[in-house]
């Protein structure tokens, strides 16, 4: 029913499960952590927090109960690489979690799988069962006395905000998925109040690669601040959509060329919560220090109506805001209203400026990343596509809606 | 509801609490299982679950109402969730939506009178390179066209419909 979506060879294809874990067991936990630190690996879920820093803080916590949580809630519009990793490289993800457990001394791991991916559950359960049979999960992993760790799968129930790590923990605990104030951070007050690390699916898989191939190998790709390769989910107006592996620091123009998206008028990097990069800035680099992304790349061809794009994203946020704090709950519908005014050609420049300043307030005052980033796409479209969005006559499309 | 039916439901919920545990973190797995079996989580179920887990019923209700895959009011045996997010929109989801409405005779948010189908919008289903995408319960369909809608509905009514109906009878 679905066709393969991986384009070209991936590093993960050539990594055999087992080797990374063996390497991790052969050295002290601190040495494993050093190696991950040396690689410069930063979280692949979007925010780009250094993985080794998160893990070392959890490792230092002096508690018997600690948790390793894999964030498989992949809900950012335009992202599907975690689905591919879970389908094709589940072993690497579980192995990465096991290595994390060794580093921070956790006994329990949880995969939080979004409800929309329920069809993957059986496959994941059977991968877990084989690992248990092989002694890679359970008691005395790899024959190592005292190293007990197992993983269970917990299903989400259809909520984007549960991908935010504190909302995810709330959800695991049986509550509404409402983000918490931070601090305290999950590394000291996480699941059931215990130290918890939450990492993206892809982050765990790269850890295994780093243990097998070395920190130097990883660091030899990418930029100084954004090391290594990363998977990208590419969709929209291009001839070869799918999942790609590129070095961090690739420019938007280079990426467009690789995927057959030349001539695009804009690229949404980072999903609905990311930035909309116009063609004039296609020399920008995709990296934590320039345009960051959790992997979502959506390409808009020359005929797309950018106001329709902004409308679609804002409707998404209206739907997914948890409603807990005012800037987000009240601000997102206000921005959507603004888009509708623009569509009707009834928005003054002064009002547009007010909307953008509301966006700034939301960015500063919202409690979690959802409300902080919800205005991004609107603000960049309002800034970079003014000739297209201002002074419309009649409701609707000025440039047609087919790319 | 007949008393005996309530008793039976209560016993079923007790069995679920025994299976998943009675701590707060068991709430979601229990609710998800109730939803799967009964196509809804009724007020009565919420009450019983609250008792079993030693929670206030309002707590249970607040969780049920938060998540889009948990329903208070009855939904159909098959929930069709069509992705409305950007790349599926660009790929023509509006035409698929219209055809679904035409073939089912309902609009989004509604359930067919025979209780078989519910039509809902979903946000990004993680199939953006192959849109328009839709989920029927936990089956994913990609590159859906208006022409394919009829076939998908027939498939629900026939092939995997049999399993779903058998499953429903089992309980
Ligand atoms: C609204 C919102 C949704 C998020 N969704 C996801 C998600 O689906 N998957 C993910 O890995 N991280 C998501 N994140 C980021 C997580 O909060 C967290 O930073 C991440 O899981 C950390 O893992 P990493 O360091 O390995 O990237 C989301 C953040 C926000 C604010
Ligand atoms: S910013 Fe939005 S999603 Fe985040 S806590 Fe506030 S209301 Fe909820
Ligand atoms: S936008 Fe429809 S599946 Fe992602």
Coordinates of C-alpha atoms and ligand atoms in Angstrom, one line a residue:
Chain A
X1 CA 0.0 0.0 0.0
X2 CA 2.9 2.3 0.7
X3 CA 5.9 2.5 -1.5
X4 CA 9.5 2.7 -0.2
X5 CA 10.4 6.3 0.6
X6 CA 14.1 6.1 1.3
X7 CA 16.1 7.8 -1.4
X8 CA 19.7 6.7 -1.9
X9 CA 21.8 4.8 0.7
X10 CA 21.7 5.6 4.3
X11 CA 24.4 5.2 6.9
X12 CA 22.0 3.1 8.9
X13 CA 21.9 0.5 6.1
X14 CA 25.5 -0.4 6.8
X15 CA 25.4 -0.5 10.6
X16 CA 24.8 -3.9 12.1
X17 CA 23.0 -4.0 15.4
X18 CA 25.0 -5.5 18.2
X19 CA 28.4 -3.9 17.5
X20 CA 27.6 -0.6 19.1
X21 CA 26.2 -2.1 22.2
X22 CA 29.2 -4.5 22.5
X23 CA 31.5 -1.5 22.3
X24 CA 29.5 0.3 24.9
X25 CA 29.6 -2.6 27.3
X26 CA 33.3 -3.0 26.9
X27 CA 34.1 0.4 28.3
X28 CA 33.1 2.3 31.4
X29 CA 29.9 4.4 31.1
X30 CA 31.9 7.6 31.4
X31 CA 34.0 6.6 28.4
X32 CA 30.8 6.1 26.3
X33 CA 29.6 9.5 27.3
X34 CA 33.0 11.0 26.4
X35 CA 32.7 9.5 22.9
X36 CA 29.3 10.9 22.3
X37 CA 30.5 14.3 23.6
X38 CA 33.4 14.2 21.2
X39 CA 31.1 13.5 18.3
X40 CA 29.2 16.7 18.9
X41 CA 25.9 14.9 18.4
X42 CA 22.9 17.2 19.0
X43 CA 19.3 16.0 19.3
X44 CA 17.7 15.2 16.0
X45 CA 14.1 16.1 17.2
X46 CA 14.5 19.8 16.3
X47 CA 15.8 21.7 19.2
X48 CA 19.3 20.4 18.8
X49 CA 20.3 20.1 22.5
X50 CA 23.7 18.4 22.9
X51 CA 22.9 14.7 23.6
X52 CA 25.9 14.1 25.8
X53 CA 25.0 17.1 28.1
X54 CA 21.5 15.8 28.7
X55 CA 22.8 12.3 29.3
X56 CA 25.6 13.3 31.7
X57 CA 23.2 15.3 33.8
X58 CA 20.9 12.3 34.1
X59 CA 23.8 10.1 34.8
X60 CA 24.9 12.3 37.7
X61 CA 21.5 12.1 39.4
X62 CA 21.7 9.8 42.3
X63 CA 18.5 7.8 42.1
X64 CA 17.7 4.2 41.7
X65 CA 14.8 4.7 39.2
X66 CA 15.7 6.5 36.0
X67 CA 14.0 6.3 32.6
X68 CA 15.0 6.4 29.0
X69 CA 12.2 7.7 26.8
X70 CA 12.2 7.6 23.0
X71 CA 10.1 10.3 21.5
X72 CA 8.3 8.6 18.6
X73 CA 5.4 11.1 18.5
X74 CA 6.6 12.5 15.2
X75 CA 3.8 15.0 14.5
X76 CA 5.5 18.0 13.0
X77 CA 3.8 18.5 9.6
X78 CA 6.1 17.3 6.8
X79 CA 8.1 14.9 9.0
X80 CA 8.1 11.2 8.3
X81 CA 11.7 10.1 8.8
X82 CA 11.1 8.6 12.2
X83 CA 8.4 6.4 10.7
X84 CA 11.0 5.1 8.2
X85 CA 13.6 4.6 10.9
X86 CA 11.1 2.7 13.1
X87 CA 10.0 0.6 10.1
X88 CA 13.5 -0.3 8.8
X89 CA 15.9 0.3 11.6
X90 CA 14.0 -0.4 14.8
X91 CA 17.0 -2.4 16.2
X92 CA 19.2 0.6 16.0
X93 CA 16.7 2.7 18.0
X94 CA 16.3 0.0 20.7
X95 CA 20.1 -0.4 20.8
X96 CA 20.6 3.3 21.2
X97 CA 18.1 3.3 24.1
X98 CA 20.0 0.4 25.7
X99 CA 23.3 2.3 25.4
X100 CA 21.6 5.3 26.9
X101 CA 20.4 3.1 29.8
X102 CA 23.9 1.9 30.4
X103 CA 25.2 5.5 30.4
X104 CA 22.7 6.9 32.8
X105 CA 22.0 3.7 34.7
X106 CA 18.3 3.3 33.8
X107 CA 16.4 0.1 34.2
X108 CA 13.4 1.0 32.1
X109 CA 12.8 2.4 28.7
X110 CA 9.6 3.6 27.1
X111 CA 8.8 4.3 23.4
X112 CA 6.0 6.9 23.1
X113 CA 4.5 6.0 19.8
X114 CA 2.0 8.3 18.2
X115 CA -1.5 6.8 17.7
X116 CA -1.3 7.5 13.9
X117 CA 1.6 4.9 13.8
X118 CA -0.3 2.1 15.5
X119 CA 0.3 -0.1 12.5
X120 CA 4.0 -0.2 13.4
X121 CA 3.4 -1.5 16.9
X122 CA 3.3 -5.2 16.0
X123 CA 6.6 -4.9 14.1
X124 CA 8.2 -3.1 17.0
X125 CA 7.0 -5.6 19.6
X126 CA 8.4 -8.4 17.6
X127 CA 11.8 -6.6 17.3
X128 CA 11.7 -6.2 21.1
X129 CA 10.9 -9.9 21.6
X130 CA 13.9 -11.0 19.4
X131 CA 16.2 -8.7 21.3
X132 CA 15.0 -10.3 24.6
X133 CA 15.7 -13.7 23.1
X134 CA 19.2 -12.7 22.1
X135 CA 19.9 -11.3 25.6
X136 CA 20.1 -7.7 24.3
X137 CA 17.2 -6.7 26.6
X138 CA 16.2 -8.1 30.0
X139 CA 18.4 -9.2 32.8
X140 CA 22.2 -9.2 32.6
X141 CA 22.4 -7.7 29.1
X142 CA 25.4 -8.9 27.1
X143 CA 26.3 -11.1 30.1
X144 CA 27.0 -8.0 32.2
X145 CA 26.1 -8.5 35.8
X146 CA 23.8 -5.9 37.1
X147 CA 22.9 -4.4 33.7
X148 CA 19.1 -5.0 33.5
X149 CA 17.0 -3.0 31.1
X150 CA 13.8 -3.5 29.2
X151 CA 11.7 -1.4 26.9
X152 CA 7.9 -1.0 26.6
X153 CA 5.8 0.7 24.1
X154 CA 3.2 3.3 25.1
X155 CA 0.7 4.6 22.6
X156 CA -0.3 8.2 22.2
X157 CA -3.8 9.2 21.4
X158 CA -3.6 11.8 18.7
X159 CA -2.1 15.0 20.1
X160 CA 0.8 16.9 18.5
X161 CA 1.7 18.8 21.6
X162 CA 2.5 15.5 23.3
X163 CA 5.7 15.5 21.3
X164 CA 6.9 18.3 23.6
X165 CA 8.9 16.4 26.1
X166 CA 7.2 17.5 29.3
X167 CA 3.7 17.1 27.7
X168 CA 4.9 13.6 26.7
X169 CA 5.7 12.8 30.3
X170 CA 2.3 14.1 31.5
X171 CA 0.7 11.9 28.9
X172 CA 2.7 8.9 30.0
X173 CA 1.6 9.5 33.5
X174 CA -2.0 9.4 32.4
X175 CA -2.8 13.2 32.3
X176 CA -3.8 15.6 29.6
X177 CA -0.8 16.4 27.4
X178 CA -0.2 19.8 28.8
X179 CA 3.4 21.0 28.8
X180 CA 5.0 21.8 32.2
X181 CA 7.0 24.8 33.3
X182 CA 10.7 24.2 33.0
X183 CA 12.7 24.0 35.2
X184 CA 12.5 21.5 36.7
X185 CA 13.7 19.6 33.6
X186 CA 13.0 15.9 32.9
X187 CA 16.6 15.0 33.6
X188 CA 15.9 15.5 37.3
X189 CA 12.1 15.5 37.6
X190 CA 10.8 13.4 34.7
X191 CA 8.5 10.4 34.5
X192 CA 6.9 9.8 37.9
X193 CA 9.2 12.4 39.3
X194 CA 12.4 10.4 38.4
X195 CA 15.3 11.5 36.3
X196 CA 14.4 10.9 32.6
X197 CA 16.0 11.5 29.3
X198 CA 13.8 12.1 26.3
X199 CA 15.4 11.8 22.9
X200 CA 14.2 11.6 19.3
X201 CA 14.1 8.3 17.5
X202 CA 16.9 9.4 15.1
X203 CA 19.1 10.5 17.9
X204 CA 19.2 7.0 19.4
X205 CA 20.1 5.5 16.0
X206 CA 23.0 7.9 15.5
X207 CA 24.4 7.0 18.9
X208 CA 24.8 3.4 17.7
X209 CA 26.6 4.6 14.6
X210 CA 28.9 6.7 16.6
X211 CA 29.9 3.8 18.9
X212 CA 30.5 1.6 15.9
X213 CA 32.3 4.1 13.6
X214 CA 33.8 6.5 16.1
X215 CA 33.3 10.1 17.0
X216 CA 35.9 11.3 14.5
X217 CA 34.0 9.8 11.6
X218 CA 30.8 11.5 12.8
X219 CA 32.4 14.8 13.3
X220 CA 34.1 14.7 9.9
X221 CA 30.7 15.6 8.4
X222 CA 28.6 18.6 8.8
X223 CA 29.6 21.9 10.3
X224 CA 31.5 22.8 13.5
X225 CA 28.4 23.5 15.4
X226 CA 26.2 21.0 13.7
X227 CA 28.2 17.8 13.2
X228 CA 27.2 14.7 11.3
X229 CA 24.6 13.7 8.9
X230 CA 20.9 13.9 9.4
X231 CA 17.8 12.4 7.8
X232 CA 15.4 14.8 6.0
X233 CA 11.7 14.2 5.1
X234 CA 11.2 16.0 1.8
X235 CA 7.7 16.6 0.4
X236 CA 5.8 19.2 -1.6
X237 CA 6.7 20.5 -5.1
X238 CA 9.7 18.4 -6.2
X239 CA 10.2 15.5 -8.5
X240 CA 11.7 13.1 -5.9
X241 CA 10.1 13.4 -2.5
X242 CA 11.1 11.0 0.2
X243 CA 13.6 10.4 3.1
X244 CA 17.2 11.6 2.4
X245 CA 20.4 11.6 4.4
X246 CA 22.4 14.8 4.0
X247 CA 25.3 16.4 5.9
X248 CA 24.2 19.2 8.3
X249 CA 25.0 22.5 6.8
X250 CA 23.7 21.7 3.3
X251 CA 22.3 24.9 1.7
X252 CA 18.7 25.1 0.7
X253 CA 19.7 25.4 -2.9
X254 CA 21.8 22.3 -2.8
X255 CA 19.0 20.4 -1.2
X256 CA 16.5 21.5 -3.8
X257 CA 18.9 20.3 -6.5
X258 CA 19.2 16.9 -4.9
X259 CA 15.5 16.4 -4.7
X260 CA 14.4 17.9 -8.0
X261 CA 12.8 21.0 -6.5
X262 CA 14.6 23.7 -8.5
X263 CA 12.5 26.7 -9.3
X264 CA 10.7 26.6 -5.9
X265 CA 9.6 30.0 -4.6
X266 CA 9.9 29.0 -1.0
X267 CA 11.0 26.2 1.3
X268 CA 9.4 25.5 4.7
X269 CA 12.3 24.2 6.8
X270 CA 11.3 22.6 10.1
X271 CA 7.6 22.0 9.5
X272 CA 4.7 24.2 10.6
X273 CA 6.8 25.5 13.5
X274 CA 9.9 26.1 11.4
X275 CA 10.9 28.9 9.1
X276 CA 9.7 29.7 5.6
X277 CA 12.8 30.5 3.5
X278 CA 12.2 32.4 0.3
X279 CA 14.0 31.5 -2.9
X280 CA 16.1 34.7 -2.6
X281 CA 17.7 33.2 0.5
X282 CA 18.4 29.8 -0.8
X283 CA 22.1 30.1 0.1
X284 CA 21.0 29.7 3.8
X285 CA 22.3 26.6 5.4
X286 CA 20.3 24.0 7.2
X287 CA 22.0 23.8 10.6
X288 CA 21.4 24.6 14.2
X289 CA 23.3 27.9 13.8
X290 CA 21.3 29.1 10.8
X291 CA 18.0 27.4 9.8
X292 CA 17.3 24.5 12.2
X293 CA 15.1 21.6 11.4
X294 CA 13.9 18.3 12.9
X295 CA 14.0 17.1 9.4
X296 CA 10.9 18.5 7.7
X297 CA 11.4 20.1 4.3
X298 CA 8.3 21.2 2.4
X299 CA 8.8 22.7 -1.0
X300 CA 6.5 25.3 -2.5
X301 CA 6.5 25.7 -6.3
X302 CA 6.1 29.0 -8.1
X303 CA 2.3 28.9 -8.3
X304 CA 1.6 28.2 -4.6
X305 CA -0.5 30.7 -2.7
X306 CA 1.6 31.5 0.4
X307 CA -1.4 32.8 2.2
X308 CA -3.0 29.4 1.9
X309 CA 0.1 28.0 3.3
X310 CA 0.0 30.3 6.3
X311 CA -3.7 29.5 6.8
X312 CA -3.1 25.8 6.7
X313 CA -0.4 26.0 9.4
X314 CA -2.4 28.3 11.6
X315 CA -5.4 26.0 11.4
X316 CA -3.1 23.2 12.5
X317 CA -2.0 25.2 15.6
X318 CA -5.5 26.2 16.5
X319 CA -6.3 22.6 16.5
X320 CA -3.3 21.4 18.4
X321 CA -2.8 24.2 21.0
X322 CA -3.4 22.7 24.4
X323 CA -5.1 26.0 25.5
X324 CA -3.2 26.2 28.7
X325 CA -1.7 29.7 28.3
X326 CA -3.2 32.9 26.9
X327 CA -0.6 34.1 24.3
X328 CA -1.0 30.8 22.4
X329 CA -4.6 30.1 23.0
X330 CA -5.8 33.6 22.0
X331 CA -2.9 34.5 19.7
X332 CA -3.1 31.7 17.2
X333 CA -6.8 32.3 16.3
X334 CA -6.0 36.1 16.0
X335 CA -3.3 35.4 13.5
X336 CA -5.7 33.1 11.6
X337 CA -8.2 35.8 11.5
X338 CA -5.6 38.1 10.1
X339 CA -4.9 35.6 7.3
X340 CA -8.6 35.6 6.5
X341 CA -8.6 39.4 6.3
X342 CA -5.6 39.3 4.0
X343 CA -7.4 36.8 1.8
X344 CA -10.4 39.2 1.6
X345 CA -8.1 42.1 0.8
X346 CA -9.2 43.8 4.0
X347 CA -6.0 44.1 6.0
X348 CA -4.2 47.5 6.4
X349 CA -0.4 47.6 6.7
X350 CA -0.8 49.0 10.2
X351 CA -2.9 46.0 11.2
X352 CA -0.4 43.6 9.6
X353 CA 2.3 45.1 11.7
X354 CA 0.2 44.7 14.8
X355 CA -0.2 41.0 14.0
X356 CA 3.5 40.6 13.6
X357 CA 4.1 42.2 16.9
X358 CA 1.5 39.9 18.4
X359 CA 3.6 37.1 16.9
X360 CA 6.6 38.5 18.8
X361 CA 4.6 38.5 22.1
X362 CA 3.6 34.9 21.5
X363 CA 7.2 34.0 20.9
X364 CA 8.3 35.6 24.1
X365 CA 5.4 34.8 26.4
X366 CA 4.1 31.3 25.4
X367 CA 4.8 28.5 27.8
X368 CA 6.1 25.9 25.4
X369 CA 7.6 25.6 21.9
X370 CA 4.2 25.3 20.2
X371 CA 3.0 28.8 21.0
X372 CA 6.5 30.2 20.7
X373 CA 6.9 28.9 17.2
X374 CA 3.3 29.1 15.9
X375 CA 3.7 32.6 14.5
X376 CA 7.0 31.8 12.6
X377 CA 5.5 30.9 9.3
X378 CA 3.0 33.7 9.4
X379 CA 5.6 36.3 10.3
X380 CA 8.0 35.2 7.6
X381 CA 5.3 35.1 4.9
X382 CA 4.1 38.5 6.0
X383 CA 7.7 39.8 5.7
X384 CA 8.9 38.1 2.5
X385 CA 5.8 37.8 0.4
X386 CA 4.1 41.2 0.8
X387 CA 3.7 41.8 -2.9
X388 CA 1.7 38.6 -3.0
X389 CA -0.5 39.0 0.1
X390 CA -1.4 42.7 0.2
X391 CA -4.2 44.4 -1.6
X392 CA -6.0 41.3 -2.8
X393 CA -9.2 41.8 -4.7
X394 CA -12.0 39.5 -3.9
X395 CA -11.8 36.5 -1.7
X396 CA -9.2 33.8 -2.4
X397 CA -6.4 33.0 -4.7
X398 CA -4.4 35.4 -6.6
X399 CA -2.0 33.0 -8.1
X400 CA -4.1 29.9 -8.4
X401 CA -3.5 27.0 -6.0
X402 CA -1.9 24.3 -8.1
X403 CA 1.9 24.2 -8.2
Chain B
X1 CA -28.7 0.4 29.6
X2 CA -29.8 -2.9 31.1
X3 CA -28.5 -3.7 34.5
X4 CA -27.0 -6.9 33.3
X5 CA -25.2 -5.1 30.5
X6 CA -23.8 -2.6 33.0
X7 CA -22.6 -5.5 35.2
X8 CA -20.9 -7.1 32.3
X9 CA -19.2 -3.8 31.3
X10 CA -18.1 -3.3 34.9
X11 CA -16.5 -6.7 35.0
X12 CA -14.8 -6.1 31.7
X13 CA -13.3 -2.9 33.1
X14 CA -12.2 -4.6 36.3
X15 CA -10.4 -7.2 34.1
X16 CA -8.7 -4.3 32.2
X17 CA -7.6 -2.7 35.5
X18 CA -6.2 -6.0 36.6
X19 CA -4.3 -6.3 33.3
X20 CA -2.9 -2.8 33.0
X21 CA -2.7 -1.9 36.7
X22 CA -4.5 0.6 38.9
X23 CA -1.9 3.3 38.9
X24 CA -2.6 6.6 37.2
X25 CA -0.2 5.8 34.4
X26 CA -2.5 2.9 33.5
X27 CA -5.3 5.3 32.6
X28 CA -4.4 5.9 29.0
X29 CA -3.8 2.2 28.1
X30 CA -7.2 1.3 29.7
X31 CA -9.0 4.1 27.9
X32 CA -7.4 3.1 24.6
X33 CA -8.5 -0.4 25.0
X34 CA -12.1 0.6 25.9
X35 CA -12.1 2.8 22.8
X36 CA -10.9 0.0 20.6
X37 CA -13.5 -2.4 21.8
X38 CA -16.5 -0.2 22.2
X39 CA -15.9 2.7 19.7
X40 CA -16.4 5.2 22.5
X41 CA -15.8 5.8 26.2
X42 CA -19.2 6.3 27.8
X43 CA -19.9 8.3 30.9
X44 CA -20.6 5.1 32.7
X45 CA -17.2 3.7 31.7
X46 CA -15.5 6.8 32.9
X47 CA -17.2 6.6 36.2
X48 CA -16.2 2.9 36.7
X49 CA -12.6 3.5 35.6
X50 CA -12.4 6.5 38.0
X51 CA -13.6 4.3 40.9
X52 CA -11.1 1.5 40.0
X53 CA -8.2 3.9 39.8
X54 CA -9.3 6.0 42.7
X55 CA -9.6 9.2 40.7
X56 CA -12.3 11.8 40.4
X57 CA -14.5 11.1 37.3
X58 CA -13.7 14.7 36.2
X59 CA -10.1 13.7 35.9
X60 CA -10.9 10.8 33.6
X61 CA -13.2 13.0 31.6
X62 CA -10.5 15.7 31.2
X63 CA -8.2 13.1 29.7
X64 CA -10.8 11.7 27.4
X65 CA -11.7 15.1 26.1
X66 CA -8.1 16.1 25.5
X67 CA -7.1 13.4 23.0
X68 CA -8.5 13.3 19.5
X69 CA -8.4 9.5 19.3
X70 CA -10.6 9.1 22.4
X71 CA -14.3 9.7 21.9
X72 CA -17.1 10.3 24.4
X73 CA -20.0 9.9 22.0
X74 CA -20.3 6.8 19.8
X75 CA -18.2 6.7 16.7
X76 CA -18.4 4.3 13.8
X77 CA -16.7 1.0 13.6
X78 CA -14.4 2.5 11.0
X79 CA -13.0 5.9 11.6
X80 CA -11.7 7.5 8.5
X81 CA -9.2 10.2 9.2
X82 CA -8.2 12.2 6.2
X83 CA -5.0 14.3 6.5
X84 CA -5.7 18.0 6.1
X85 CA -2.2 19.3 6.6
X86 CA -0.2 21.2 4.0
X87 CA 1.3 18.7 1.6
X88 CA -1.8 16.6 1.5
X89 CA -3.7 19.8 0.8
X90 CA -1.3 20.5 -2.0
X91 CA -1.8 17.0 -3.3
X92 CA -5.5 17.5 -3.6
X93 CA -7.1 16.3 -0.3
X94 CA -10.2 18.5 -0.9
X95 CA -11.3 16.4 -3.8
X96 CA -10.9 13.2 -1.8
X97 CA -12.8 14.8 1.1
X98 CA -15.7 15.7 -1.2
X99 CA -15.9 12.2 -2.6
X100 CA -15.8 10.7 0.9
X101 CA -18.7 12.9 1.9
X102 CA -20.6 12.0 -1.3
X103 CA -20.1 8.3 -1.0
X104 CA -20.9 8.1 2.7
X105 CA -23.7 10.7 2.7
X106 CA -22.2 12.5 5.8
X107 CA -20.0 15.5 6.4
X108 CA -16.8 15.6 8.4
X109 CA -17.4 15.0 12.1
X110 CA -20.4 12.8 11.4
X111 CA -21.1 9.1 11.7
X112 CA -23.2 7.1 9.2
X113 CA -26.7 6.1 10.6
X114 CA -25.7 2.4 10.4
X115 CA -22.8 3.2 12.8
X116 CA -20.3 1.9 10.4
X117 CA -18.2 4.9 9.4
X118 CA -17.1 8.1 11.0
X119 CA -15.4 10.8 9.0
X120 CA -12.8 13.0 10.6
X121 CA -10.0 15.3 9.8
X122 CA -6.5 14.4 11.0
X123 CA -3.3 16.4 11.1
X124 CA -0.2 15.2 9.3
X125 CA -0.1 11.4 9.2
X126 CA 3.6 11.1 8.4
X127 CA 3.0 10.2 4.8
X128 CA 3.6 13.6 3.3
X129 CA 5.7 12.3 0.3
X130 CA 2.7 10.1 -0.7
X131 CA -0.3 12.3 -0.1
X132 CA -3.2 12.6 0.1
X133 CA -3.1 10.2 3.0
X134 CA -5.8 8.7 5.2
X135 CA -6.1 6.3 8.0
X136 CA -9.0 3.8 8.4
X137 CA -8.7 2.8 12.0
X138 CA -5.0 1.8 12.0
X139 CA -4.6 1.1 8.3
X140 CA -2.9 3.7 6.2
X141 CA -3.8 4.5 2.6
X142 CA -1.6 6.8 0.5
X143 CA -1.9 8.6 -2.8
X144 CA -5.7 8.5 -2.4
X145 CA -7.7 9.8 -5.3
X146 CA -11.4 10.5 -5.5
X147 CA -11.7 7.4 -7.8
X148 CA -10.1 5.2 -5.1
X149 CA -12.5 6.2 -2.4
X150 CA -15.3 3.8 -3.3
X151 CA -12.8 0.9 -3.4
X152 CA -11.5 1.8 0.1
X153 CA -15.0 1.9 1.5
X154 CA -15.8 -1.4 -0.1
X155 CA -12.7 -2.9 1.4
X156 CA -13.9 -1.8 4.8
X157 CA -17.3 -3.3 4.3
X158 CA -15.9 -6.6 3.1
X159 CA -12.4 -7.8 3.8
X160 CA -11.1 -6.3 6.9
X161 CA -14.7 -5.5 7.8
X162 CA -15.2 -9.2 8.6
X163 CA -12.4 -9.1 11.2
X164 CA -13.7 -6.0 12.8
X165 CA -17.2 -7.3 13.1
X166 CA -16.0 -10.6 14.4
X167 CA -13.9 -8.7 16.9
X168 CA -16.9 -6.7 17.9
X169 CA -19.0 -9.9 18.4
X170 CA -16.4 -11.5 20.5
X171 CA -16.8 -9.1 23.3
Ligands
LIG1 C1 5.1 21.3 20.2 C2 6.3 20.4 20.2 C3 6.3 19.2 19.5 C4 7.4 18.4 19.5 N1 7.3 17.2 18.8 C5 8.4 16.4 18.8 C6 8.3 15.1 18.2 O1 7.3 14.7 17.6 N2 9.5 14.3 18.2 C7 10.6 14.7 18.8 O2 11.6 14.0 18.8 N3 10.7 15.9 19.4 C8 9.6 16.7 19.5 N4 9.7 17.9 20.1 C9 10.9 18.3 20.8 C10 11.0 17.6 22.2 O3 10.4 18.5 23.2 C11 12.4 17.3 22.7 O4 13.1 18.5 22.5 C12 13.0 16.2 21.9 O5 12.3 15.0 22.0 C13 14.4 15.9 22.5 O6 15.1 14.9 21.8 P1 16.4 15.2 21.0 O7 17.3 16.0 21.9 O8 17.0 13.8 20.7 O9 16.1 15.9 19.8 C14 8.6 18.8 20.1 C15 8.6 20.0 20.8 C16 7.5 20.8 20.8 C17 7.6 22.1 21.5
LIG2 S1 2.2 27.5 24.2 FE1 0.2 26.6 23.5 S2 0.6 24.4 23.5 FE2 2.2 25.3 24.7 S3 1.4 25.3 26.9 FE3 0.8 27.3 26.0 S4 -1.3 26.9 25.2 FE4 -0.3 24.9 25.5
LIG3 S1 0.8 16.4 5.4 FE1 -0.6 14.7 5.1 S2 0.6 13.1 5.8 FE2 1.9 14.8 6.3

